[in-house]
Amino acid sequence: MNKGRWIWYPGDFEIYQGLLQNLSREERGVNWPAFWRIDDCRKNVKFYKEYTLEQDTVFTVHSKKTGYIFVQGKKLPFGKPVSLQRGEYRIEVYCGTAAGLPAIYIEGEVIYSDETWQVEDYVSPSVGAGTSPYYVRKEQNPEVWEYEERICLPSSEEAKEGGVLYDFGEELTGMIKLSFRGEFRPILLSYGESETEAKDTKRCYYSQMVYDQEEEIPRRAFRYIFIPGVEEGEISLTAIHQYVDIPSIGSFRCENERMNRIWKIAETTFKLCSGVFFIDGIKRDKWIWSGDAYQSYFINQYLMFDEDINKRTILALRGNDPVSQHINTIVDYSMYWVISIYNHYMATADKDFVTMVYPKVKTMMQFLEQQLDQQGFIVGKEGDWTFIDWADIDKEGAVCAEQMLLAECWKSMVKLSDLAGEDGSIYKEYYKDLTANINYYFWRPELGAYIDSFASGNNKVTRHANIFALLFEIADEEQTVSILKNVILNDKVDKITTPYFKFYELEALCIAEKYDEVKQIILDYWGSMVDQGAATFWEEYDPSQPMESQYGMYDDPYGKSLCHAWAGSPIYLIGRYYMGVRPLKPGYEEFEVAPRCASFEELECTVPVKGGTVVIQYEKNQLKVTTDREGGILRVEGKEVKLLKGETTVLPVTH
Amino acid sequence: MNKGRWIWYPGDFEIYQGLLQNLSREERGVNWPAFWRIDDCRKNVKFYKEYTLEQDTVFTVHSKKTGYIFVQGKKLPFGKPVSLQRGEYRIEVYCGTAAGLPAIYIEGEVIYSDETWQVEDYVSPSVGAGTSPYYVRKEQNPEVWEYEERICLPSSEEAKEGGVLYDFGEELTGMIKLSFRGEFRPILLSYGESETEAKDTKRCYYSQMVYDQEEEIPRRAFRYIFIPGVEEGEISLTAIHQYVDIPSIGSFRCENERMNRIWKIAETTFKLCSGVFFIDGIKRDKWIWSGDAYQSYFINQYLMFDEDINKRTILALRGNDPVSQHINTIVDYSMYWVISIYNHYMATADKDFVTMVYPKVKTMMQFLEQQLDQQGFIVGKEGDWTFIDWADIDKEGAVCAEQMLLAECWKSMVKLSDLAGEDGSIYKEYYKDLTANINYYFWRPELGAYIDSFASGNNKVTRHANIFALLFEIADEEQTVSILKNVILNDKVDKITTPYFKFYELEALCIAEKYDEVKQIILDYWGSMVDQGAATFWEEYDPSQPMESQYGMYDDPYGKSLCHAWAGSPIYLIGRYYMGVRPLKPGYEEFEVAPRCASFEELECTVPVKGGTVVIQYEKNQLKVTTDREGGILRVEGKEVKLLKGETTVLPVTH
């Protein structure tokens, strides 16, 4: 009958799971908690709901925590059925705990727990209870994520360098099980995302001596396992791969097999990094980074369209009030967080989520406001990390790229406040004033570009702020043309070196309609990783480096993550720009399909939209678009056609 | 070698233990978490210290939590010895946890953990680590309080009303162990602080069916156990009494055996309520109430002089910043908390504690300030509880007694800010303005008394504000005389009905030098409980009520706590007023001994002072005072004599 679901204070489930996530990092035998304040959830809450019972009924409150039911002036214990006769009742459930998440599950035909219950934390007014589609059975424990599991065997096993190398043929996040042909003896497990790493038993990121056959070996990311000092056939390995099963909706095929392969590997990569939360990489850091997550939301929108992982990640990143530091300590990451809320709304039209999270958006903006200078520019304070990118950006005083993000925050606030039923005219003013000041202080007509810092007097131009000026539409038409010429397409300006910012740069190039160029970059850069045998895409890649130095990063010989979420950006770029699918109204109530297929000879691509899909088929001179969703508008070569739900629109095209 | 001690973020140990305490209440088979926000400790902290090593050394970090050591650019795991050669080092230890208290113990000859280590929470500047004298061994777990244990057997066992009644002869906080002469069979344990309660198996506060011989029976407060349906001799009972061993320093004997008995029972009562924290009662609520604790600090000062339990209680009550609600939701309780800090300093001269807690005092005062009206009066907001006392106080608008507490807060702030090296002149202004406003708005010359509320227009006079006016020296000499005549000694003004406020009233009577009267009240009120067979003193007592209704309170037939901390006030009154011992300078650097023994024929009393004791012996016409502490001044009958350390001063007195 399962009508109930586990309920808690909204956001607390995600905050608690986020705490677990940010404490889960391991490196060479040490545990490495994230280096910022990590919030925990509330420890003491009270649920209640009023019922008018038309007939007698029975309910049972289940909880792993401390507390009681209060009804008809009586305190009653958890775990025992409570019978009520017809009539009016206010049922209260008090729940506290010294560790973990206060949560309850009410089982009953009429009285059961769901988001219609109210919850309060004794401080703020009551709010609707939090739930998760993953926790709907009383036997569950919402403190423990229930991963899907798949048993994996090595695809090859080879005696090498005095031991045996097991290749699972794919990246996994799994627990190793050992089976000895003969007697158990202590052995060393040496893990690698690459063969090189696994064989480097002294320096690899994960390794473990196993002293006891019964020992539980922690869940770790790897493709290769090397066991030194054993013979082939002596030990059989099994891996239990654990994952969150979020199905792909998007798909892509074209005439270019290299591109198809890139898309598939990007998909694999991204899905491995999509667990309880969007994490940066599966080997490292396994932390929830706001900047990384911000990019993941975009890829998600064009691959899985999973709203729940967005919400989980957004809530975990933000933690509880008050805001005591920037998200991940990074000023820009706080701002990506704010912007992501409206982006999520635009994709999903989930007004309930906006309503729930809006108070936290406001306190975040208040936190940011404390750091504004007289021009309304945000400036990092002691302990803040003004990141933007691993690049030589002039960060003296107010940094231009940060102001572009801030402007986008104010723009989001205009819309979010409106959704929350508040007057947001002040945010409009802030946006207007800030963009005016950005142009006054940072725009250099003589350079035709935005500079990083006016305080330093260096007039340094980097790509970052100029890319944001395009993405966030701060540059006007004339400035856009100038930026493209003087910065984006100007080889003399320092190149973007990280795939993180390459995400935005390629997007800017798409805005500049450099479709052939972007396609070529994807084929070259990502394709080159494929050439190197990559089963997943890497955190960073410099094709000019020799293979033996490809695994190092952050002064660590195996510090580079070889399965990194942001490397999945081709999925976003293809869906958003080549297929041209985007919502025009929140939740795709109206959406645009504006394919630019000229770079391809033929293709078939499925792009998710809220509540449906768009299938785009293209071959020379013909475009077919099919959608099971109302509201689509096909725009191609100056033509505009209304897409009809369930029908295929066929259109001749000139290229 | 035990040089180390467990360290944590200061205050976090107390906050975590306080969370456990406030979740520990049980009532008739249900767990009853406190009905306010309960803070938990930080979950992620970083310890560090710099060392200049003159020789090679080894240290080991122990922790039950997640984290690593960072030294010489390397991450090292917990639990394994780290060797360092002579040289300069900065040693960092990162420690996080999803549940409980992040804490470490560093074992080593040179490098070991103590309060000289710094700790930070990634948000605030680093501070000295927190420690406890109770956690000095690596084998310990600071999440688990290590109680002392004493095995107790019933003093009598009697077949009664179809079962057996076991009387332990004293109140205990213990775990029951059962031993069956024959085979085990399921039985009901029915607990009572009184025999009546234990025998009332349906309505008693604690009862439990024991279905399994191996079942661990929770720690509970009781004196009597009744087991229905069993025969005498069938079951042997043992109780493992758990307590925190805080020795008494104070003692008292006089010619009046009734008074001696009262003092001893007050001692027993108070010590039972002095556990990890000062709690209200041992059966109920077992919560940490700030108003109750405030009185306990005074009794402690004259009985055990245990500084650590004061500090534990003060830190647990306050929780973490930001202040989101009043302590225990009660406006007056927030203010008692502030006042207690300076009182603690006055008794102990513990400047380190003031320095550590001062930031939290300031944020508490800022929280209070948000609620001030134009006159500087504090007024409760929605959700606040303006308590003062269970009495018919006119609580419309600003309530006089609350303003008296606020004035005492400002007075404390003058001194605390000075200790913290801050300019406190603003607090002096606040104090001056507030007391002027109190006198302007609340003093009614025509009544010769302070009224509760001027907003209501009722001009109601209760004892409460007028008592505070004396205790906090807000009334001038003329007003004091008037208050004594018109309020305190005026039978027409509603009587104080709770022992909680009787504490303050008796103190006011002592200030009015009504020593014989106060002595008689003690003998009558407390003595009457002794006559009723009390082994501990009760939360409340009305001698005019029949015995059968003595156990009820709060609409609960056994809701009254029969072992309640505040009932220990005779110890304070005797030490503070009859023995007249009090610090004149912080930490008793200078202290007064001003005995008023005329109400007694002879007595011998030991009163603790910081770092020593004062022994006062009195018999007709002679007073002997001995102290092992410098700084004492004996004042009696207009004479003033300097007390010499280690010597006995003998003085003739006229009474």
Coordinates of C-alpha atoms in Angstrom, one line a residue, chain A residues 4-9 45-49 51 59-70 77-79 91-97 101-107 111-115 117-119 129-132 135-143:
Chain A
G4 CA 3.8 7.1 2.8
R5 CA 7.3 8.3 2.3
W6 CA 10.1 9.2 4.7
I7 CA 9.8 12.9 5.7
W8 CA 12.3 15.3 7.3
Y9 CA 13.0 19.0 7.5
V45 CA 12.3 18.8 14.7
K46 CA 8.5 18.5 15.0
F47 CA 6.1 17.3 12.4
Y48 CA 2.4 17.9 12.4
K49 CA -0.7 17.6 10.3
Y51 CA -6.9 15.4 9.9
F59 CA -1.4 4.5 11.8
T60 CA 2.2 3.6 12.9
V61 CA 5.1 6.0 13.1
H62 CA 8.4 4.4 12.2
S63 CA 11.7 6.2 13.0
K64 CA 15.2 5.2 13.9
K65 CA 15.4 8.3 16.1
T66 CA 14.2 9.5 19.5
G67 CA 10.8 11.0 20.0
Y68 CA 7.1 10.5 20.4
I69 CA 3.6 11.0 18.9
F70 CA 1.4 13.6 20.5
P77 CA 5.7 5.8 21.3
F78 CA 7.1 5.1 17.8
G79 CA 6.7 1.6 16.3
I91 CA -1.2 14.8 15.1
E92 CA 2.2 15.9 16.2
V93 CA 5.4 13.8 15.9
Y94 CA 8.5 15.0 17.8
C95 CA 11.8 13.6 16.5
G96 CA 15.3 14.3 17.7
T97 CA 18.7 12.6 17.4
L101 CA 18.9 12.8 10.2
P102 CA 15.7 13.1 12.2
A103 CA 13.2 11.5 9.9
I104 CA 9.9 9.6 10.3
Y105 CA 7.8 7.3 8.2
I106 CA 4.1 7.1 8.9
E107 CA 2.4 4.0 7.7
I111 CA -2.8 8.8 7.9
Y112 CA 0.6 8.6 6.3
S113 CA 3.7 10.8 5.9
D114 CA 4.2 12.9 2.8
E115 CA 5.0 16.4 1.8
W117 CA 2.9 17.3 6.6
Q118 CA 4.3 20.4 8.2
V119 CA 7.6 20.5 10.0
A129 CA 8.1 18.4 4.9
G130 CA 11.0 17.2 2.7
T131 CA 10.8 13.9 0.9
S132 CA 12.8 12.0 -1.7
Y135 CA 12.8 6.8 0.2
V136 CA 9.2 5.5 0.0
R137 CA 9.4 2.3 2.1
K138 CA 9.4 2.1 5.8
E139 CA 12.2 -0.5 5.9
Q140 CA 14.6 2.1 4.4
N141 CA 17.0 4.3 6.3
P142 CA 17.3 7.7 4.7
E143 CA 20.8 8.1 6.3

